[in-house]
Coordinates of C-alpha atoms in Angstrom, one line a residue:
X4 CA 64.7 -38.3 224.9
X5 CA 64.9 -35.9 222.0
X6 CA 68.6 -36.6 220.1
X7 CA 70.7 -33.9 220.0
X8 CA 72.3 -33.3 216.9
X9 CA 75.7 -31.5 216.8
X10 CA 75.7 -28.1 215.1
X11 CA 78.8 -26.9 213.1
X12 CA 81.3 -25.6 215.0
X13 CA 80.5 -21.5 215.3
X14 CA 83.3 -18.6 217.2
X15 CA 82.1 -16.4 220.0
X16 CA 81.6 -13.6 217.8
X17 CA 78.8 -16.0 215.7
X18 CA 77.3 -16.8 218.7
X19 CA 77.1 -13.2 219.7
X20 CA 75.8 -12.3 216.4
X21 CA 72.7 -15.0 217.8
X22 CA 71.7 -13.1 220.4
X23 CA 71.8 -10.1 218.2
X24 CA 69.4 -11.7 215.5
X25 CA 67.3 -13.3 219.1
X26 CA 66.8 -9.7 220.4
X27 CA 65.5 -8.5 217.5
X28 CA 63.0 -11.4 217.2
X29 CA 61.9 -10.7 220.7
X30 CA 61.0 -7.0 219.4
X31 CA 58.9 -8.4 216.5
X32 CA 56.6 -10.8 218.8
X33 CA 54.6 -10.3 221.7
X34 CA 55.4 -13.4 224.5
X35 CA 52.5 -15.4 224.2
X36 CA 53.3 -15.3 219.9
X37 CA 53.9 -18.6 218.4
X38 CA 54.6 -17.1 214.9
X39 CA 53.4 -15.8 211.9
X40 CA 50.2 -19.0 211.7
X41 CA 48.7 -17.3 214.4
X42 CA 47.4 -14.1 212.2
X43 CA 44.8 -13.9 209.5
X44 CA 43.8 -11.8 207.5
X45 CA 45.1 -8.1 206.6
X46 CA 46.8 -8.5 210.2
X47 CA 48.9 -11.4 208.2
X48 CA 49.8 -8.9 204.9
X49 CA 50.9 -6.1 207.6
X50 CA 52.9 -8.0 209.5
X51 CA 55.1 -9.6 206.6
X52 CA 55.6 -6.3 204.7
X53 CA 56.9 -4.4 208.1
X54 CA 59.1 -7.6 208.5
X55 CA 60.1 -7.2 205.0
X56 CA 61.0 -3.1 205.4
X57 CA 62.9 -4.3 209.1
X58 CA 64.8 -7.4 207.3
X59 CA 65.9 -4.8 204.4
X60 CA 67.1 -2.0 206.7
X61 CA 69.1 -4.4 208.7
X62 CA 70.6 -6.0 205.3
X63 CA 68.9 -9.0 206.2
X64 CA 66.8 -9.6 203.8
X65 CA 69.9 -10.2 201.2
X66 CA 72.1 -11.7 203.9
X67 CA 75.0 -12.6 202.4
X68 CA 75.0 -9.6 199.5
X69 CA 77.5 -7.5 199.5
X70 CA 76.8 -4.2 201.8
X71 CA 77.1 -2.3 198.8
X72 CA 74.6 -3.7 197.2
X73 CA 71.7 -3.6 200.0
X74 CA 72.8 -6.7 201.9
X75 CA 74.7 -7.5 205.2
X76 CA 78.0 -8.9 204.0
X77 CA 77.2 -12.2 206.9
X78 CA 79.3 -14.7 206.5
X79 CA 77.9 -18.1 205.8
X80 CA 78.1 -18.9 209.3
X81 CA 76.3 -16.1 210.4
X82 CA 73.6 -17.1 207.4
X83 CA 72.9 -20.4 209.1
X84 CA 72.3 -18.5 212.1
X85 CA 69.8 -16.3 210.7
X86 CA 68.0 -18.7 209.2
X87 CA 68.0 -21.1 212.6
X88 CA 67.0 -17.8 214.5
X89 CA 64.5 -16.3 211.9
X90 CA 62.7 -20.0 210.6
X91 CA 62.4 -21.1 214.3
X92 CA 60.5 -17.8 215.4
X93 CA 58.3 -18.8 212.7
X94 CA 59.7 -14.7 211.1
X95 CA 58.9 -14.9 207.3
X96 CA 62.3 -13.6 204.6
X97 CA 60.8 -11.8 203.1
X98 CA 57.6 -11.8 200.4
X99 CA 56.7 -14.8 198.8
X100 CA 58.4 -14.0 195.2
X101 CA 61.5 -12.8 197.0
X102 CA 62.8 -16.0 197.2
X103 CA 63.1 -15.9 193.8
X104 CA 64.5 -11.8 193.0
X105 CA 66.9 -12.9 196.4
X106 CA 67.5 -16.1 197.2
X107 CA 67.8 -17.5 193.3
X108 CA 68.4 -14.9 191.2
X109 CA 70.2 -12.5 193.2
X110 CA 72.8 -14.8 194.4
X111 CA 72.9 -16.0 190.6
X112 CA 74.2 -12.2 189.5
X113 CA 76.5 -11.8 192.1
X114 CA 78.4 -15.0 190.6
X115 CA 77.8 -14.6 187.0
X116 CA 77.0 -10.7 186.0
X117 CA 79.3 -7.4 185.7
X118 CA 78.7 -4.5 187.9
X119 CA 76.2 -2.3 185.9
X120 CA 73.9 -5.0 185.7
X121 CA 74.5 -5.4 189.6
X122 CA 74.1 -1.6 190.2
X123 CA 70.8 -1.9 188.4
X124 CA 69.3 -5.1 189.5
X125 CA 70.2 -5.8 192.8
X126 CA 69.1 -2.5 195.0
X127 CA 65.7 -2.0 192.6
X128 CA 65.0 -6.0 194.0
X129 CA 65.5 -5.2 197.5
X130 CA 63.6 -2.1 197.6
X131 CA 60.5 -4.0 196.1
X132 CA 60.5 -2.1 192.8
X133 CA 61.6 -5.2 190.9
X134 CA 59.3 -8.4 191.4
X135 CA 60.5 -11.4 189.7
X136 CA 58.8 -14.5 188.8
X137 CA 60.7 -17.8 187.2
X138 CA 60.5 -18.8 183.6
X139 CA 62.2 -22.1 183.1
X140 CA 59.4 -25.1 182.6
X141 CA 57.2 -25.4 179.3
X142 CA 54.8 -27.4 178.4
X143 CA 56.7 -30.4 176.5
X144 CA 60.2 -29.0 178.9
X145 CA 59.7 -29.8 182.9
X146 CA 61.9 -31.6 184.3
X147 CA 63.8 -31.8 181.1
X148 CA 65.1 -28.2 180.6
X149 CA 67.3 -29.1 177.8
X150 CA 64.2 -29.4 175.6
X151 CA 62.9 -25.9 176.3
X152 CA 61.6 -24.3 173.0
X153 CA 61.2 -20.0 173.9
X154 CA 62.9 -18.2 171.0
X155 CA 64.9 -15.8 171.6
X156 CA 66.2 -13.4 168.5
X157 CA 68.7 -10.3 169.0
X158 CA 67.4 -8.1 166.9
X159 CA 69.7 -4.5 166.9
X160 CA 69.7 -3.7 170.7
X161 CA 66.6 -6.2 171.7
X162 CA 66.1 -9.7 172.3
X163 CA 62.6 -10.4 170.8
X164 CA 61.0 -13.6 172.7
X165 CA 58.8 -15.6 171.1
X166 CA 56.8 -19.1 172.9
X167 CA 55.1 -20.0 176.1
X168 CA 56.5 -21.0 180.1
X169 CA 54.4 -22.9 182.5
X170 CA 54.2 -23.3 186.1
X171 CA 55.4 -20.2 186.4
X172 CA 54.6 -18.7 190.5
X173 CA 53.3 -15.4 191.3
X174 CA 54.2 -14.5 187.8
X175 CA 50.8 -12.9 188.0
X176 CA 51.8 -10.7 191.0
X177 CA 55.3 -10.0 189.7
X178 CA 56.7 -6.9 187.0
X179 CA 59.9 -9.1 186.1
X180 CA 61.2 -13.3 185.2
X181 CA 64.2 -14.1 184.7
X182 CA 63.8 -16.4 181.5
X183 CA 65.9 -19.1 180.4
X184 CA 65.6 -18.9 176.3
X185 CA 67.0 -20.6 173.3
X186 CA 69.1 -17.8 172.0
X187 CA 71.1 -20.4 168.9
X188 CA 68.5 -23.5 167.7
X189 CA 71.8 -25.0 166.0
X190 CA 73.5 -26.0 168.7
X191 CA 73.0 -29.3 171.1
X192 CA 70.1 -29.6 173.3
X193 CA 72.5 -28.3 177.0
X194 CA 74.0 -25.8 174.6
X195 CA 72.4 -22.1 172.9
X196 CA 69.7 -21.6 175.9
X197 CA 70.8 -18.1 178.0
X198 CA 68.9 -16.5 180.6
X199 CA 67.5 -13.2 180.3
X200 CA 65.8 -10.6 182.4
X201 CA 62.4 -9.5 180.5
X202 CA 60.0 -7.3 181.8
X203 CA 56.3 -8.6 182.1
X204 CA 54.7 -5.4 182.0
X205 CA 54.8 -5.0 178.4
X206 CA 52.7 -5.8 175.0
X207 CA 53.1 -9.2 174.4
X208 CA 53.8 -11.1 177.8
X209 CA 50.1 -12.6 178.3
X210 CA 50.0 -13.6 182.1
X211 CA 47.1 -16.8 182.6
X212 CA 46.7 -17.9 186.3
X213 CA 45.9 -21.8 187.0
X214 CA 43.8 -22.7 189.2
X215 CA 45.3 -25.9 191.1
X216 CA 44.0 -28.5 193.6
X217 CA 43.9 -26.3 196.6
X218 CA 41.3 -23.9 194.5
X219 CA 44.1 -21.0 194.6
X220 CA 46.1 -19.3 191.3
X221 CA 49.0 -19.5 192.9
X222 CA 51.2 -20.6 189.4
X223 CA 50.5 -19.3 185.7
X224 CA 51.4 -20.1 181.9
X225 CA 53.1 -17.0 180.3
X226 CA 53.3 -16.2 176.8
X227 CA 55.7 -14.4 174.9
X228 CA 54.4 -13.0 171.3
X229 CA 57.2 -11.0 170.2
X230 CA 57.7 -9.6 173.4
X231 CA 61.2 -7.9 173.8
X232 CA 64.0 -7.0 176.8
X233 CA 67.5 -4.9 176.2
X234 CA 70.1 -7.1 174.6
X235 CA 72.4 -6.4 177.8
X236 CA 69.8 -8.2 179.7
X237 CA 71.7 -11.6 179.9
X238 CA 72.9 -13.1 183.2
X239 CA 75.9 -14.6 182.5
X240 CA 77.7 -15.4 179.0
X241 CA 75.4 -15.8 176.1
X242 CA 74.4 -19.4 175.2
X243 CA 75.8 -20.5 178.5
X244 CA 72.2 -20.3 179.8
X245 CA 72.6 -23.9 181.2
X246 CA 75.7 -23.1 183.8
X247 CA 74.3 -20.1 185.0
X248 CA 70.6 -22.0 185.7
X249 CA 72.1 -25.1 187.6
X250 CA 73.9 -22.1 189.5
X251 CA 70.3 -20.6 190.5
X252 CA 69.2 -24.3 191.3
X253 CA 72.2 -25.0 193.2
X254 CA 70.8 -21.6 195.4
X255 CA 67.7 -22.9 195.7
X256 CA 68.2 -26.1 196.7
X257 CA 70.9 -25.4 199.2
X258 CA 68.8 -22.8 201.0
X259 CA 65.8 -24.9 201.4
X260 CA 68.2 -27.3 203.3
X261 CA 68.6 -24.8 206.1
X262 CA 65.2 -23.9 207.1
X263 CA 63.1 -27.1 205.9
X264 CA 64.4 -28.9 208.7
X265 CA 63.1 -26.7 211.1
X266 CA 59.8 -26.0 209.7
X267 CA 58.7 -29.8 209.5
X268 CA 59.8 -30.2 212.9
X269 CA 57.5 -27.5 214.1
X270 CA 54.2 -29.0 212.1
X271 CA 55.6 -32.1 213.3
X272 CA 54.8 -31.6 216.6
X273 CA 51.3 -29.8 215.0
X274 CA 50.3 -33.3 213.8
X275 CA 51.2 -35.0 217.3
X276 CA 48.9 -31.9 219.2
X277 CA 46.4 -33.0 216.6
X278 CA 46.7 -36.7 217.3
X279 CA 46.4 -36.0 220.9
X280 CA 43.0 -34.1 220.4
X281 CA 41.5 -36.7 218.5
X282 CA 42.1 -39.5 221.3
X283 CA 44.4 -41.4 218.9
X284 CA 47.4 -42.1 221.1
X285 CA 46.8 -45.6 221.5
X286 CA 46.0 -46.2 217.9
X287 CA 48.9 -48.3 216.9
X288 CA 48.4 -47.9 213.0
X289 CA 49.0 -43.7 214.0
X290 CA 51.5 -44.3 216.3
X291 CA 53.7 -46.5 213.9
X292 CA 53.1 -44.2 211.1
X293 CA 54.2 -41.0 213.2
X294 CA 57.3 -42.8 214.5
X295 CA 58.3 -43.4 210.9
X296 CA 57.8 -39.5 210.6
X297 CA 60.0 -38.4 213.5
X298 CA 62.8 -40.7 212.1
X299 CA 62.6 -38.9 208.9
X300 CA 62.5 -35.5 210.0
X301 CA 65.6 -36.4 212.4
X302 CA 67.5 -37.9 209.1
X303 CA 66.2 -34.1 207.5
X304 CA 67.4 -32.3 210.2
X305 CA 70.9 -34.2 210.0
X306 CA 70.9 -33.1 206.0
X307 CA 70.7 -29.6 206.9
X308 CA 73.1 -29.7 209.4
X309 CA 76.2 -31.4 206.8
X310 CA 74.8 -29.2 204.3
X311 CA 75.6 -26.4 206.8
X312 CA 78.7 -27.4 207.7
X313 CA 79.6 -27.5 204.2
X314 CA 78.9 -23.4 203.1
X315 CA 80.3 -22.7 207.0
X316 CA 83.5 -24.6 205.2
X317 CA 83.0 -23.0 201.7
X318 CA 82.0 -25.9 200.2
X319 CA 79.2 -25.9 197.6
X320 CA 76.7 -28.7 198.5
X321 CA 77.1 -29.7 194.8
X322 CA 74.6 -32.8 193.5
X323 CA 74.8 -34.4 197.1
X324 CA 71.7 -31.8 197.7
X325 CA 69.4 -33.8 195.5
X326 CA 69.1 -36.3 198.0
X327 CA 67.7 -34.2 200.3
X328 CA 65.0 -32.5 198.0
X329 CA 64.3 -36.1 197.2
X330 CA 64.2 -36.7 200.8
X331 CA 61.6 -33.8 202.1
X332 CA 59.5 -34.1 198.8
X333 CA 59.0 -37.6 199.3
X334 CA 58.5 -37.3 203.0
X335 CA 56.2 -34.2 203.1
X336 CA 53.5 -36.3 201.2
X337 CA 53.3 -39.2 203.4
X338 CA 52.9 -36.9 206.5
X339 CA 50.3 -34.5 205.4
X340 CA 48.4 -38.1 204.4
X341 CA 49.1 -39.2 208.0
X342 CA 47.6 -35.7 209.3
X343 CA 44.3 -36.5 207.0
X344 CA 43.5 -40.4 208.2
X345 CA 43.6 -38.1 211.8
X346 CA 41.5 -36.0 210.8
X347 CA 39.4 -39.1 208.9
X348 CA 35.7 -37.4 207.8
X349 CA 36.4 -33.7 208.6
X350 CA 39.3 -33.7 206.2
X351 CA 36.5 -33.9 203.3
X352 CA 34.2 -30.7 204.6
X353 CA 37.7 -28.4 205.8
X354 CA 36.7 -25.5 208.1
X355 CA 39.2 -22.8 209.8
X356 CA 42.1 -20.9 208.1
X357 CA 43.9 -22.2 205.4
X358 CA 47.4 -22.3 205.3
X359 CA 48.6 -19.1 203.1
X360 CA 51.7 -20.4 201.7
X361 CA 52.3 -22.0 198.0
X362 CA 54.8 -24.6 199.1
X363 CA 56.2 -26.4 202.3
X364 CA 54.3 -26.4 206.1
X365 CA 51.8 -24.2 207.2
X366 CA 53.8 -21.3 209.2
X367 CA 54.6 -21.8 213.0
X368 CA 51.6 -21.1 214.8
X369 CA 49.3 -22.1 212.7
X370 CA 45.8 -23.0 214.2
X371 CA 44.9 -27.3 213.8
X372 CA 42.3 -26.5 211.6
X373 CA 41.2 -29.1 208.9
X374 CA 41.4 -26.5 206.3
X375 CA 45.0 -25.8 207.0
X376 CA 46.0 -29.5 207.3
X377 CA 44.1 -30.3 203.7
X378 CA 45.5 -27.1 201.8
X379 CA 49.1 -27.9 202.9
X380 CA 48.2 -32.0 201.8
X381 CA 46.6 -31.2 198.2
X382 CA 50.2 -28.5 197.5
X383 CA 52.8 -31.0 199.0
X384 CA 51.9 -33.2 195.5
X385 CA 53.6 -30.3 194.1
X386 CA 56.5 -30.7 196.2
X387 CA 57.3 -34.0 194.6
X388 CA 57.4 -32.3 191.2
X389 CA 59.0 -28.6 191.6
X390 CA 62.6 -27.6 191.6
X391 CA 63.0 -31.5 189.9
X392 CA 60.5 -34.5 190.2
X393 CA 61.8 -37.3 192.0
X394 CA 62.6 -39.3 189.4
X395 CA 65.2 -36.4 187.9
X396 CA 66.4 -36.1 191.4
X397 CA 66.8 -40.4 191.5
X398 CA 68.8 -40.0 188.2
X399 CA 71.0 -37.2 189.6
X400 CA 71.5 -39.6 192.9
X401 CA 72.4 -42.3 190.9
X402 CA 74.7 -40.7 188.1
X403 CA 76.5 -38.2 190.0
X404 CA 77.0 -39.5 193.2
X405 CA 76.2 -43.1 193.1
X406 CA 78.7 -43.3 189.8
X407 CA 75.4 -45.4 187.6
X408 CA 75.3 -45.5 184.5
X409 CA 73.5 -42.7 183.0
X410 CA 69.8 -43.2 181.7
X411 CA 69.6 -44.0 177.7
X412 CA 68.7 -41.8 175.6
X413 CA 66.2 -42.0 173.4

């Protein structure tokens, strides 16, 4: 028998507001649709960007944004419900670099920047016009922000940007990144870094894709040769770069929490269809590794429920949400290993669709093709690294909540 985890405690008018968000689902797919996975193709691209213009006119697509501002105003218990209702028909939020012009840097703004830069920003992301990319790792700065080295110089009414950013996705699709930047090389290491808004689309920004494991260019390094953005172009107070990024992080991580959950449930019970077609029920190596899977995705799905209860509350989830990116990360790899020993010698020639997305499952629906399970195996390695390696998030576990003493430096 499945266990049935409590959900935070919602009001009748919540629960109405479900079966609003459940009738428009029912409008988007036909009844025999299992989601998104189950097109290809240019069929795929059309149905994401009409989901995108339907999400936007319903303020959905910002959620919890301001009205005036493009979104729907929802409170966060009405958020959790979107996301429950949205994730679990498989719907997709949006484009692929929205999560970061909505979900990080959009929320980011709405706590940290003045109006004008609201007014100009916010409605110009929703519409599409804006695409933003992240700039925040460099080559000798991952994990370790603190060490970034990108210059950045006011000069009259300009910021001129001088230095590199790596790892940087669909910076090669997007116009926009919102940069963190070391505006004052005098200060300490946490200190002098801002984060500013610079166009890409300029003389010196120099886009270069990487390809990665999966064979896709899915992430790029950027350079910046004197490249330049507006001086008013700062989210947040200058040289207080650092706050206003652990902000965006704190979006990002906290968000992930509420749909994760659901998706590895769903390709969960993928990898057990798979197991069942491959006649390896009985195998007891499988079967104990896939019960050790179905107990982690529970303990997941518990995360996402206390971190739910705590924005229904208006609670941040503060560092506490480090365990769970340490959790999924950590998990992810082990299962898509699991789905390859089922797949044993086709996992080395793949055939079928690939998955399509950069991170996390394959999208609900998805086909049990061998090219889907490897592509979603070779990117969850990334998983373990983005948004914080595991160690960083170990050391935030262990100084901030466990009360350890903190790492020496060197």
């Amino acid at each position: 028998m499945e266990p049935q985890l409590t959900r935070p405690r919602l009001d009748a008018e919540v629960e109405s507001f479900r079966t609003e968000v459940r009738e428009f689902v029912a409008g988007q797919l036909t009844a025999d649709a299992r989601g998104i996975g189950t097109l290809d193709g240019a069929e795929y691209d059309a149905f994401r960007g009409r989901i995108r213009s339907e999400l936007a006119a319903r303020g959905w697509l910002a959620p919890s944004w301001p009205k005036e501002y493009g979104g729907a105003g929802l409170s966060a218990a009405e958020l959790v419900v979107l996301v429950e209702e949205l994730t679990g028909a498989g719907i997709p939020f949006g484009s692929d670099n929205d999560s970061f012009g909505i979900s990080m840097l959009g929320n980011t703004m709405l706590q940290w920047s003045e109006p004008a830069l609201l007014e100009r920003f916010l409605p110009r992301i929703l519409a599409g016009e804006y695409v933003f990319a992240q700039g925040f790792s460099e080559p000798g700065a991952g994990s370790d922000l603190a060490s970034l080295a990108l210059r950045a110089e006011l000069d009259g009414d300009r910021w001129v940007l001088n230095g590199q950013k790596l790892w940087s996705s669909g910076a090669h699709v997007a116009n926009w990144m919102f940069v963190l930047a070391r505006t004052d090389r005098e200060a300490a290491p946490h200190r002098g870094i801002s984060m500013l808004l610079v166009p890409l689309d300029q003389p010196g920004v120099e886009i270069r894709p990487i390809r990665n494991l999966t064979g896709e260019t899915d992430f790029n390094e950027v350079f910046f040769d004197n490249a330049t953005t507006q001086a008013e172009l700062v989210v947040g107070p200058i040289n207080q770069g650092w706050s206003v990024a652990m902000t965006l992080l704190g979006f990002e991580r906290g968000e992930t929490a509420l749909h994760a959950p659901i998706r590895f449930r769903n390709e969960l019970s993928r990898l057990a269809d798979l197991i069942r077609d491959r006649g390896l029920v009985g195998d007891p190596g499988i079967r104990r590794a896939f019960a050790w899977c179905h107990v982690q995705v529970e303990q997941l799905r518990c995360h996402g429920r206390r971190i739910a209860a705590q924005l229904i509350q208006g609670d941040e989830p503060g560092p506490g949400a480090a365990a769970f990116k340490l959790l999924w990360s950590e998990y992810h790899r082990v299962v898509t290993e699991l789905a390859l020993d089922v797949l044993g010698l086709e996992g080395l020639a793949p055939s079928g669709r690939p998955s399509p997305n950069w991170y996390h499952t394959d999208d609900p629906g998805a086909p049990n093709s061998s090219a889907s399970w490897t592509s979603v195996y070779l990117n969850s390695r990334a998983g373990t690294i983005y948004a914080g390696s595991s160690q960083i998030q170990r050391n935030i576990i262990g100084e901030m909540v466990l009360g350890l003493p903190k790492e020496p430096r060197r």
